[in-house]
Amino acid sequence: MAAPVVLITGTSSGIGLATAVAAAAQGFTVVATMRDPSRADALTSAAQAAGVELDIRALDVTDAEAAASVVSGVVADHGRLDMLVNNAGVGHVGTIELDDIAEYRSAMEVNFFGVVALTKLALPHLRASRGRLITVTSVGGVVGQPFNEAYCAAKFAAEGFLESLAPVAASVGVNVVIVEPGAVATEFAGNAGVDAALALAAGTDYAPAIDAYVNRTLAQFSPDTAQTPAGVADAIVAAMSVDSPAIRIQTSDSARAFAGAKIADLDGSRVSGITSGWIATD
């Protein structure tokens, strides 16, 4: 049989890069996409080091025409599409009083509508192959986190969309899998606008809390404490490979504990007690 064909978004770095290489190493035919192909050097270097080949294509998940072209092109060139891994995402640190509404719309476009658009395009092909739809969300799609209002809102929306879709997709032979990492040692935290958020909050009532949050978060995302991208990639590739994957997968013990705290928290007090401590200033 021909190797299963998987389309992965957001592969220029971090989780997407590690997943593309790991999947190819496991024998999948990998179409690795990224918004800016000029940033493909890290991916191509990693693929060469692993001795695998990738089909690298440009894709901005917020560009509807480009998304349609990529999906149809993959099917035309490879004859099928067996799996879609929605991994592309964008972070944003801030709070609503200080933020522009456009920043919320941008987070929704990438983290939610990008997932919805690619899913819609891929589903006819996944039905034909009885394939798999895998989406990387976050524990931030389960637990709302201070100064992550835009990001968590978009990830919550993605989780609701996918959880609702899962039984419907299963009825036509498509498995839906939601992957929820916790803190991962990638460029993601540094790209979330932390410096801009600190500058914007300076001199406001929010300054002490956001300073406490940033210090705590940067420590959590450091290579010494955070999960590696390879660890998340292993969980994704396992979900690609097993016969009956779980609908929701946390990728580390800390992610399981954090998500579990929310699921058991009917009145919200437990989560509030945890996250309030992240911004405590005394």
PDB file of C-alpha atoms in Angstrom:
ATOM      1  CA  MET A   1       0.000   0.000   0.000  1.00  0.00           C
ATOM      2  CA  ALA A   2       1.077   3.586  -0.650  1.00  0.00           C
ATOM      3  CA  ALA A   3       2.197   5.550   2.393  1.00  0.00           C
ATOM      4  CA  PRO A   4      -0.579   7.629   4.005  1.00  0.00           C
ATOM      5  CA  VAL A   5      -0.476  11.271   2.905  1.00  0.00           C
ATOM      6  CA  VAL A   6      -0.580  13.863   5.687  1.00  0.00           C
ATOM      7  CA  LEU A   7      -0.839  17.654   5.326  1.00  0.00           C
ATOM      8  CA  ILE A   8       0.618  19.602   8.260  1.00  0.00           C
ATOM      9  CA  THR A   9       0.293  23.357   8.748  1.00  0.00           C
ATOM     10  CA  GLY A  10       2.705  25.649  10.573  1.00  0.00           C
ATOM     11  CA  THR A  11       5.910  23.645  10.089  1.00  0.00           C
ATOM     12  CA  SER A  12       8.587  26.349  10.017  1.00  0.00           C
ATOM     13  CA  SER A  13       9.506  25.737  13.661  1.00  0.00           C
ATOM     14  CA  GLY A  14       8.525  24.116  16.929  1.00  0.00           C
ATOM     15  CA  ILE A  15       5.807  21.484  17.085  1.00  0.00           C
ATOM     16  CA  GLY A  16       5.001  21.590  13.378  1.00  0.00           C
ATOM     17  CA  LEU A  17       8.616  21.132  12.342  1.00  0.00           C
ATOM     18  CA  ALA A  18       9.156  18.264  14.774  1.00  0.00           C
ATOM     19  CA  THR A  19       5.909  16.578  13.716  1.00  0.00           C
ATOM     20  CA  ALA A  20       6.686  16.813  10.015  1.00  0.00           C
ATOM     21  CA  VAL A  21      10.089  15.180  10.461  1.00  0.00           C
ATOM     22  CA  ALA A  22       8.846  12.542  12.912  1.00  0.00           C
ATOM     23  CA  ALA A  23       5.918  11.588  10.671  1.00  0.00           C
ATOM     24  CA  ALA A  24       8.169  11.259   7.645  1.00  0.00           C
ATOM     25  CA  ALA A  25      10.540   9.101   9.680  1.00  0.00           C
ATOM     26  CA  GLN A  26       7.593   6.814  10.461  1.00  0.00           C
ATOM     27  CA  GLY A  27       6.856   6.358   6.767  1.00  0.00           C
ATOM     28  CA  PHE A  28       4.142   8.935   6.139  1.00  0.00           C
ATOM     29  CA  THR A  29       4.216  11.047   2.986  1.00  0.00           C
ATOM     30  CA  VAL A  30       4.370  14.513   4.519  1.00  0.00           C
ATOM     31  CA  VAL A  31       3.256  17.760   2.909  1.00  0.00           C
ATOM     32  CA  ALA A  32       4.691  20.397   5.239  1.00  0.00           C
ATOM     33  CA  THR A  33       3.283  23.901   4.877  1.00  0.00           C
ATOM     34  CA  MET A  34       4.247  27.276   6.252  1.00  0.00           C
ATOM     35  CA  ARG A  35       3.200  30.858   5.699  1.00  0.00           C
ATOM     36  CA  ASP A  36       6.660  32.029   4.619  1.00  0.00           C
ATOM     37  CA  PRO A  37       8.733  29.443   2.704  1.00  0.00           C
ATOM     38  CA  SER A  38      11.845  31.603   3.133  1.00  0.00           C
ATOM     39  CA  ARG A  39      11.814  30.301   6.723  1.00  0.00           C
ATOM     40  CA  ALA A  40      12.106  26.670   5.626  1.00  0.00           C
ATOM     41  CA  ASP A  41      15.838  26.331   6.353  1.00  0.00           C
ATOM     42  CA  ALA A  42      15.359  24.848   9.829  1.00  0.00           C
ATOM     43  CA  LEU A  43      12.840  22.329   8.523  1.00  0.00           C
ATOM     44  CA  THR A  44      14.957  21.252   5.557  1.00  0.00           C
ATOM     45  CA  SER A  45      18.022  20.924   7.778  1.00  0.00           C
ATOM     46  CA  ALA A  46      16.116  18.777  10.262  1.00  0.00           C
ATOM     47  CA  ALA A  47      14.744  16.600   7.465  1.00  0.00           C
ATOM     48  CA  GLN A  48      18.212  16.110   6.001  1.00  0.00           C
ATOM     49  CA  ALA A  49      19.618  15.212   9.407  1.00  0.00           C
ATOM     50  CA  ALA A  50      16.847  12.625   9.842  1.00  0.00           C
ATOM     51  CA  GLY A  51      17.314  11.280   6.318  1.00  0.00           C
ATOM     52  CA  VAL A  52      13.737  11.965   5.255  1.00  0.00           C
ATOM     53  CA  GLU A  53      12.075  13.806   2.391  1.00  0.00           C
ATOM     54  CA  LEU A  54       9.300  16.365   2.714  1.00  0.00           C
ATOM     55  CA  ASP A  55       7.020  18.097   0.228  1.00  0.00           C
ATOM     56  CA  ILE A  56       7.239  21.720   1.425  1.00  0.00           C
ATOM     57  CA  ARG A  57       4.585  24.187   0.260  1.00  0.00           C
ATOM     58  CA  ALA A  58       3.544  27.751   1.083  1.00  0.00           C
ATOM     59  CA  LEU A  59       0.277  28.192   2.964  1.00  0.00           C
ATOM     60  CA  ASP A  60      -1.185  31.059   4.946  1.00  0.00           C
ATOM     61  CA  VAL A  61      -4.160  29.428   6.666  1.00  0.00           C
ATOM     62  CA  THR A  62      -6.057  32.734   6.617  1.00  0.00           C
ATOM     63  CA  ASP A  63      -5.895  32.870   2.787  1.00  0.00           C
ATOM     64  CA  ALA A  64      -8.926  30.966   1.519  1.00  0.00           C
ATOM     65  CA  GLU A  65      -7.755  30.732  -2.085  1.00  0.00           C
ATOM     66  CA  ALA A  66      -4.300  29.537  -1.073  1.00  0.00           C
ATOM     67  CA  ALA A  67      -5.781  26.920   1.256  1.00  0.00           C
ATOM     68  CA  ALA A  68      -8.068  25.566  -1.465  1.00  0.00           C
ATOM     69  CA  SER A  69      -5.169  25.478  -3.909  1.00  0.00           C
ATOM     70  CA  VAL A  70      -2.904  23.601  -1.504  1.00  0.00           C
ATOM     71  CA  VAL A  71      -5.485  20.944  -0.606  1.00  0.00           C
ATOM     72  CA  SER A  72      -6.459  20.343  -4.234  1.00  0.00           C
ATOM     73  CA  GLY A  73      -2.790  20.344  -5.217  1.00  0.00           C
ATOM     74  CA  VAL A  74      -1.912  17.716  -2.621  1.00  0.00           C
ATOM     75  CA  VAL A  75      -4.676  15.432  -3.866  1.00  0.00           C
ATOM     76  CA  ALA A  76      -3.707  16.018  -7.493  1.00  0.00           C
ATOM     77  CA  ASP A  77      -0.020  15.326  -6.862  1.00  0.00           C
ATOM     78  CA  HIS A  78      -0.288  12.486  -4.355  1.00  0.00           C
ATOM     79  CA  GLY A  79      -3.609  10.962  -5.327  1.00  0.00           C
ATOM     80  CA  ARG A  80      -5.205  11.192  -1.888  1.00  0.00           C
ATOM     81  CA  LEU A  81      -5.245  12.902   1.504  1.00  0.00           C
ATOM     82  CA  ASP A  82      -5.339  10.659   4.549  1.00  0.00           C
ATOM     83  CA  MET A  83      -4.698  13.095   7.383  1.00  0.00           C
ATOM     84  CA  LEU A  84      -4.756  16.806   8.142  1.00  0.00           C
ATOM     85  CA  VAL A  85      -2.784  18.155  11.088  1.00  0.00           C
ATOM     86  CA  ASN A  86      -3.973  21.687  11.910  1.00  0.00           C
ATOM     87  CA  ASN A  87      -0.959  23.032  13.775  1.00  0.00           C
ATOM     88  CA  ALA A  88      -0.534  26.643  12.615  1.00  0.00           C
ATOM     89  CA  GLY A  89      -1.248  29.054  15.440  1.00  0.00           C
ATOM     90  CA  VAL A  90      -0.481  32.465  16.821  1.00  0.00           C
ATOM     91  CA  GLY A  91      -0.266  33.688  20.407  1.00  0.00           C
ATOM     92  CA  HIS A  92      -1.154  37.034  21.897  1.00  0.00           C
ATOM     93  CA  VAL A  93      -0.424  38.404  25.352  1.00  0.00           C
ATOM     94  CA  GLY A  94      -2.505  41.359  26.494  1.00  0.00           C
ATOM     95  CA  THR A  95      -5.822  42.332  28.037  1.00  0.00           C
ATOM     96  CA  ILE A  96      -8.972  43.744  26.533  1.00  0.00           C
ATOM     97  CA  GLU A  97      -8.863  47.252  28.014  1.00  0.00           C
ATOM     98  CA  LEU A  98      -5.419  47.841  26.545  1.00  0.00           C
ATOM     99  CA  ASP A  99      -5.714  45.792  23.337  1.00  0.00           C
ATOM    100  CA  ASP A 100      -7.125  46.686  19.972  1.00  0.00           C
ATOM    101  CA  ILE A 101     -10.098  44.559  18.886  1.00  0.00           C
ATOM    102  CA  ALA A 102      -8.177  43.828  15.683  1.00  0.00           C
ATOM    103  CA  GLU A 103      -5.760  41.711  17.711  1.00  0.00           C
ATOM    104  CA  TYR A 104      -8.653  39.518  18.812  1.00  0.00           C
ATOM    105  CA  ARG A 105      -9.884  39.182  15.257  1.00  0.00           C
ATOM    106  CA  SER A 106      -6.380  38.210  14.122  1.00  0.00           C
ATOM    107  CA  ALA A 107      -6.098  35.500  16.785  1.00  0.00           C
ATOM    108  CA  MET A 108      -9.494  34.123  15.744  1.00  0.00           C
ATOM    109  CA  GLU A 109      -8.582  34.142  12.056  1.00  0.00           C
ATOM    110  CA  VAL A 110      -5.498  31.978  12.550  1.00  0.00           C
ATOM    111  CA  ASN A 111      -6.391  29.804  15.525  1.00  0.00           C
ATOM    112  CA  PHE A 112     -10.072  29.227  14.793  1.00  0.00           C
ATOM    113  CA  PHE A 113     -11.145  30.155  11.281  1.00  0.00           C
ATOM    114  CA  GLY A 114      -7.924  28.743   9.820  1.00  0.00           C
ATOM    115  CA  VAL A 115      -8.786  25.409  11.446  1.00  0.00           C
ATOM    116  CA  VAL A 116     -12.385  25.579  10.236  1.00  0.00           C
ATOM    117  CA  ALA A 117     -11.402  26.472   6.664  1.00  0.00           C
ATOM    118  CA  LEU A 118      -8.788  23.720   6.290  1.00  0.00           C
ATOM    119  CA  THR A 119     -11.119  21.194   7.887  1.00  0.00           C
ATOM    120  CA  LYS A 120     -13.906  22.013   5.450  1.00  0.00           C
ATOM    121  CA  LEU A 121     -11.562  21.663   2.486  1.00  0.00           C
ATOM    122  CA  ALA A 122     -10.020  18.416   3.722  1.00  0.00           C
ATOM    123  CA  LEU A 123     -13.135  16.553   4.884  1.00  0.00           C
ATOM    124  CA  PRO A 124     -14.303  15.276   1.466  1.00  0.00           C
ATOM    125  CA  HIS A 125     -10.887  13.707   0.956  1.00  0.00           C
ATOM    126  CA  LEU A 126     -10.673  12.403   4.517  1.00  0.00           C
ATOM    127  CA  ARG A 127     -14.096  10.786   4.057  1.00  0.00           C
ATOM    128  CA  ALA A 128     -12.844   9.092   0.907  1.00  0.00           C
ATOM    129  CA  SER A 129      -9.762   7.736   2.677  1.00  0.00           C
ATOM    130  CA  ARG A 130     -11.520   7.168   6.022  1.00  0.00           C
ATOM    131  CA  GLY A 131      -8.798   9.331   7.397  1.00  0.00           C
ATOM    132  CA  ARG A 132      -7.987  11.442  10.385  1.00  0.00           C
ATOM    133  CA  LEU A 133      -8.332  15.095  11.396  1.00  0.00           C
ATOM    134  CA  ILE A 134      -5.809  16.109  14.058  1.00  0.00           C
ATOM    135  CA  THR A 135      -5.729  19.615  15.497  1.00  0.00           C
ATOM    136  CA  VAL A 136      -3.194  21.049  17.908  1.00  0.00           C
ATOM    137  CA  THR A 137      -4.989  23.328  20.329  1.00  0.00           C
ATOM    138  CA  SER A 138      -3.570  23.896  23.830  1.00  0.00           C
ATOM    139  CA  VAL A 139      -4.424  23.538  27.483  1.00  0.00           C
ATOM    140  CA  GLY A 140      -5.317  27.181  26.818  1.00  0.00           C
ATOM    141  CA  GLY A 141      -8.303  25.793  24.927  1.00  0.00           C
ATOM    142  CA  VAL A 142      -9.512  24.191  28.146  1.00  0.00           C
ATOM    143  CA  VAL A 143      -8.440  26.620  30.861  1.00  0.00           C
ATOM    144  CA  GLY A 144      -8.698  30.394  30.451  1.00  0.00           C
ATOM    145  CA  GLN A 145      -5.398  32.041  31.376  1.00  0.00           C
ATOM    146  CA  PRO A 146      -4.551  35.585  32.512  1.00  0.00           C
ATOM    147  CA  PHE A 147      -3.507  37.991  29.754  1.00  0.00           C
ATOM    148  CA  ASN A 148      -4.336  35.348  27.124  1.00  0.00           C
ATOM    149  CA  GLU A 149      -7.906  36.422  26.474  1.00  0.00           C
ATOM    150  CA  ALA A 150      -7.587  36.567  22.681  1.00  0.00           C
ATOM    151  CA  TYR A 151      -5.577  33.346  22.428  1.00  0.00           C
ATOM    152  CA  CYS A 152      -7.728  31.325  24.812  1.00  0.00           C
ATOM    153  CA  ALA A 153     -10.953  32.579  23.236  1.00  0.00           C
ATOM    154  CA  ALA A 154      -9.781  31.320  19.845  1.00  0.00           C
ATOM    155  CA  LYS A 155      -8.567  27.996  21.236  1.00  0.00           C
ATOM    156  CA  PHE A 156     -11.807  27.523  23.203  1.00  0.00           C
ATOM    157  CA  ALA A 157     -13.689  28.097  19.944  1.00  0.00           C
ATOM    158  CA  ALA A 158     -11.561  25.525  18.141  1.00  0.00           C
ATOM    159  CA  GLU A 159     -12.133  22.989  20.910  1.00  0.00           C
ATOM    160  CA  GLY A 160     -15.897  23.521  20.802  1.00  0.00           C
ATOM    161  CA  PHE A 161     -15.945  23.186  17.026  1.00  0.00           C
ATOM    162  CA  LEU A 162     -13.909  19.976  17.060  1.00  0.00           C
ATOM    163  CA  GLU A 163     -15.697  18.343  19.992  1.00  0.00           C
ATOM    164  CA  SER A 164     -19.003  19.008  18.262  1.00  0.00           C
ATOM    165  CA  LEU A 165     -17.690  17.746  14.926  1.00  0.00           C
ATOM    166  CA  ALA A 166     -16.129  14.552  16.326  1.00  0.00           C
ATOM    167  CA  PRO A 167     -19.250  12.326  16.425  1.00  0.00           C
ATOM    168  CA  VAL A 168     -20.489  13.675  13.100  1.00  0.00           C
ATOM    169  CA  ALA A 169     -17.142  12.999  11.415  1.00  0.00           C
ATOM    170  CA  ALA A 170     -16.961   9.555  13.019  1.00  0.00           C
ATOM    171  CA  SER A 171     -20.313   8.694  11.432  1.00  0.00           C
ATOM    172  CA  VAL A 172     -18.657   9.025   8.013  1.00  0.00           C
ATOM    173  CA  GLY A 173     -15.425   7.291   8.989  1.00  0.00           C
ATOM    174  CA  VAL A 174     -13.190  10.212  10.004  1.00  0.00           C
ATOM    175  CA  ASN A 175     -11.475  10.306  13.411  1.00  0.00           C
ATOM    176  CA  VAL A 176     -11.180  13.733  15.052  1.00  0.00           C
ATOM    177  CA  VAL A 177      -8.281  14.159  17.494  1.00  0.00           C
ATOM    178  CA  ILE A 178      -7.624  17.235  19.643  1.00  0.00           C
ATOM    179  CA  VAL A 179      -4.036  17.539  20.892  1.00  0.00           C
ATOM    180  CA  GLU A 180      -3.507  19.737  23.963  1.00  0.00           C
ATOM    181  CA  PRO A 181       0.099  20.580  24.838  1.00  0.00           C
ATOM    182  CA  GLY A 182       1.036  22.548  27.911  1.00  0.00           C
ATOM    183  CA  ALA A 183       4.145  24.719  27.992  1.00  0.00           C
ATOM    184  CA  VAL A 184       6.473  23.765  25.139  1.00  0.00           C
ATOM    185  CA  ALA A 185      10.022  25.034  24.653  1.00  0.00           C
ATOM    186  CA  THR A 186       9.486  26.717  21.275  1.00  0.00           C
ATOM    187  CA  GLU A 187       9.620  30.208  19.777  1.00  0.00           C
ATOM    188  CA  PHE A 188       5.862  30.501  20.402  1.00  0.00           C
ATOM    189  CA  ALA A 189       6.090  32.292  23.750  1.00  0.00           C
ATOM    190  CA  GLY A 190       8.610  34.766  22.419  1.00  0.00           C
ATOM    191  CA  ASN A 191       6.434  35.472  19.388  1.00  0.00           C
ATOM    192  CA  ALA A 192       3.279  36.161  21.412  1.00  0.00           C
ATOM    193  CA  GLY A 193       3.888  39.902  21.761  1.00  0.00           C
ATOM    194  CA  VAL A 194       5.222  39.793  25.306  1.00  0.00           C
ATOM    195  CA  ASP A 195       7.461  42.846  24.901  1.00  0.00           C
ATOM    196  CA  ALA A 196       4.652  44.865  23.313  1.00  0.00           C
ATOM    197  CA  ALA A 197       2.254  43.846  26.064  1.00  0.00           C
ATOM    198  CA  LEU A 198       4.696  44.933  28.773  1.00  0.00           C
ATOM    199  CA  ALA A 199       5.267  48.260  27.046  1.00  0.00           C
ATOM    200  CA  LEU A 200       1.543  48.850  26.596  1.00  0.00           C
ATOM    201  CA  ALA A 201       0.814  48.059  30.238  1.00  0.00           C
ATOM    202  CA  ALA A 202       3.603  50.239  31.607  1.00  0.00           C
ATOM    203  CA  GLY A 203       2.217  52.978  33.834  1.00  0.00           C
ATOM    204  CA  THR A 204      -1.253  51.404  33.985  1.00  0.00           C
ATOM    205  CA  ASP A 205      -3.000  49.564  36.800  1.00  0.00           C
ATOM    206  CA  TYR A 206      -2.269  46.314  34.957  1.00  0.00           C
ATOM    207  CA  ALA A 207       1.529  46.689  35.030  1.00  0.00           C
ATOM    208  CA  PRO A 208       2.286  44.743  38.254  1.00  0.00           C
ATOM    209  CA  ALA A 209       0.094  41.788  37.314  1.00  0.00           C
ATOM    210  CA  ILE A 210       1.356  41.472  33.750  1.00  0.00           C
ATOM    211  CA  ASP A 211       4.954  41.733  34.930  1.00  0.00           C
ATOM    212  CA  ALA A 212       4.335  38.871  37.367  1.00  0.00           C
ATOM    213  CA  TYR A 213       2.604  36.864  34.644  1.00  0.00           C
ATOM    214  CA  VAL A 214       5.405  37.335  32.111  1.00  0.00           C
ATOM    215  CA  ASN A 215       8.123  36.373  34.576  1.00  0.00           C
ATOM    216  CA  ARG A 216       6.250  33.232  35.556  1.00  0.00           C
ATOM    217  CA  THR A 217       5.407  32.277  31.970  1.00  0.00           C
ATOM    218  CA  LEU A 218       8.882  32.750  30.521  1.00  0.00           C
ATOM    219  CA  ALA A 219      10.203  30.471  33.268  1.00  0.00           C
ATOM    220  CA  GLN A 220       7.564  27.857  32.416  1.00  0.00           C
ATOM    221  CA  PHE A 221       8.479  27.938  28.714  1.00  0.00           C
ATOM    222  CA  SER A 222      12.226  27.630  29.271  1.00  0.00           C
ATOM    223  CA  PRO A 223      14.017  24.547  27.917  1.00  0.00           C
ATOM    224  CA  ASP A 224      14.755  23.494  31.492  1.00  0.00           C
ATOM    225  CA  THR A 225      11.083  23.117  32.453  1.00  0.00           C
ATOM    226  CA  ALA A 226       8.914  22.905  29.326  1.00  0.00           C
ATOM    227  CA  GLN A 227       8.115  19.885  27.191  1.00  0.00           C
ATOM    228  CA  THR A 228      10.162  19.592  24.009  1.00  0.00           C
ATOM    229  CA  PRO A 229       8.564  19.943  20.568  1.00  0.00           C
ATOM    230  CA  ALA A 230       9.740  16.388  19.886  1.00  0.00           C
ATOM    231  CA  GLY A 231       7.696  15.174  22.853  1.00  0.00           C
ATOM    232  CA  VAL A 232       4.545  16.744  21.430  1.00  0.00           C
ATOM    233  CA  ALA A 233       5.387  15.404  17.969  1.00  0.00           C
ATOM    234  CA  ASP A 234       5.642  11.889  19.383  1.00  0.00           C
ATOM    235  CA  ALA A 235       2.100  12.204  20.756  1.00  0.00           C
ATOM    236  CA  ILE A 236       0.791  13.486  17.414  1.00  0.00           C
ATOM    237  CA  VAL A 237       2.484  10.747  15.399  1.00  0.00           C
ATOM    238  CA  ALA A 238       1.124   8.159  17.837  1.00  0.00           C
ATOM    239  CA  ALA A 239      -2.371   9.560  17.218  1.00  0.00           C
ATOM    240  CA  MET A 240      -1.707   9.252  13.496  1.00  0.00           C
ATOM    241  CA  SER A 241      -0.629   5.633  13.844  1.00  0.00           C
ATOM    242  CA  VAL A 242      -2.969   3.864  16.294  1.00  0.00           C
ATOM    243  CA  ASP A 243      -6.213   2.253  15.167  1.00  0.00           C
ATOM    244  CA  SER A 244      -8.551   4.143  17.511  1.00  0.00           C
ATOM    245  CA  PRO A 245      -7.043   7.338  18.911  1.00  0.00           C
ATOM    246  CA  ALA A 246      -8.633   9.224  21.780  1.00  0.00           C
ATOM    247  CA  ILE A 247     -10.597  12.326  20.830  1.00  0.00           C
ATOM    248  CA  ARG A 248      -8.635  14.474  23.284  1.00  0.00           C
ATOM    249  CA  ILE A 249      -4.937  13.952  24.085  1.00  0.00           C
ATOM    250  CA  GLN A 250      -2.820  15.941  26.530  1.00  0.00           C
ATOM    251  CA  THR A 251       0.873  15.605  25.721  1.00  0.00           C
ATOM    252  CA  SER A 252       2.435  15.678  29.200  1.00  0.00           C
ATOM    253  CA  ASP A 253       1.657  14.904  32.814  1.00  0.00           C
ATOM    254  CA  SER A 254       1.473  18.609  33.623  1.00  0.00           C
ATOM    255  CA  ALA A 255      -0.960  19.211  30.756  1.00  0.00           C
ATOM    256  CA  ARG A 256      -3.147  16.334  31.972  1.00  0.00           C
ATOM    257  CA  ALA A 257      -3.166  17.704  35.513  1.00  0.00           C
ATOM    258  CA  PHE A 258      -3.992  21.237  34.359  1.00  0.00           C
ATOM    259  CA  ALA A 259      -6.798  20.190  32.007  1.00  0.00           C
ATOM    260  CA  GLY A 260      -8.081  17.783  34.635  1.00  0.00           C
ATOM    261  CA  ALA A 261      -8.364  20.587  37.163  1.00  0.00           C
ATOM    262  CA  LYS A 262     -10.816  22.367  34.854  1.00  0.00           C
ATOM    263  CA  ILE A 263     -12.900  19.321  34.047  1.00  0.00           C
ATOM    264  CA  ALA A 264     -13.485  18.665  37.756  1.00  0.00           C
ATOM    265  CA  ASP A 265     -14.091  22.352  38.571  1.00  0.00           C
ATOM    266  CA  LEU A 266     -17.857  22.844  38.360  1.00  0.00           C
ATOM    267  CA  ASP A 267     -17.990  26.242  40.071  1.00  0.00           C
ATOM    268  CA  GLY A 268     -14.727  27.672  38.676  1.00  0.00           C
ATOM    269  CA  SER A 269     -13.060  28.212  42.025  1.00  0.00           C
ATOM    270  CA  ARG A 270     -10.274  25.695  41.534  1.00  0.00           C
ATOM    271  CA  VAL A 271      -9.088  27.160  38.237  1.00  0.00           C
ATOM    272  CA  SER A 272      -9.431  30.699  39.550  1.00  0.00           C
ATOM    273  CA  GLY A 273      -7.308  29.759  42.529  1.00  0.00           C
ATOM    274  CA  ILE A 274      -4.584  28.406  40.255  1.00  0.00           C
ATOM    275  CA  THR A 275      -4.457  31.187  37.678  1.00  0.00           C
ATOM    276  CA  SER A 276      -4.844  34.044  40.178  1.00  0.00           C
ATOM    277  CA  GLY A 277      -1.569  32.916  41.672  1.00  0.00           C
ATOM    278  CA  TRP A 278       0.135  33.507  38.343  1.00  0.00           C
ATOM    279  CA  ILE A 279      -0.410  37.262  38.605  1.00  0.00           C
ATOM    280  CA  ALA A 280      -0.044  37.727  42.347  1.00  0.00           C
ATOM    281  CA  THR A 281       2.248  40.620  43.185  1.00  0.00           C
ATOM    282  CA  ASP A 282       2.821  40.112  46.942  1.00  0.00           C
TER     283      ASP A 282
END
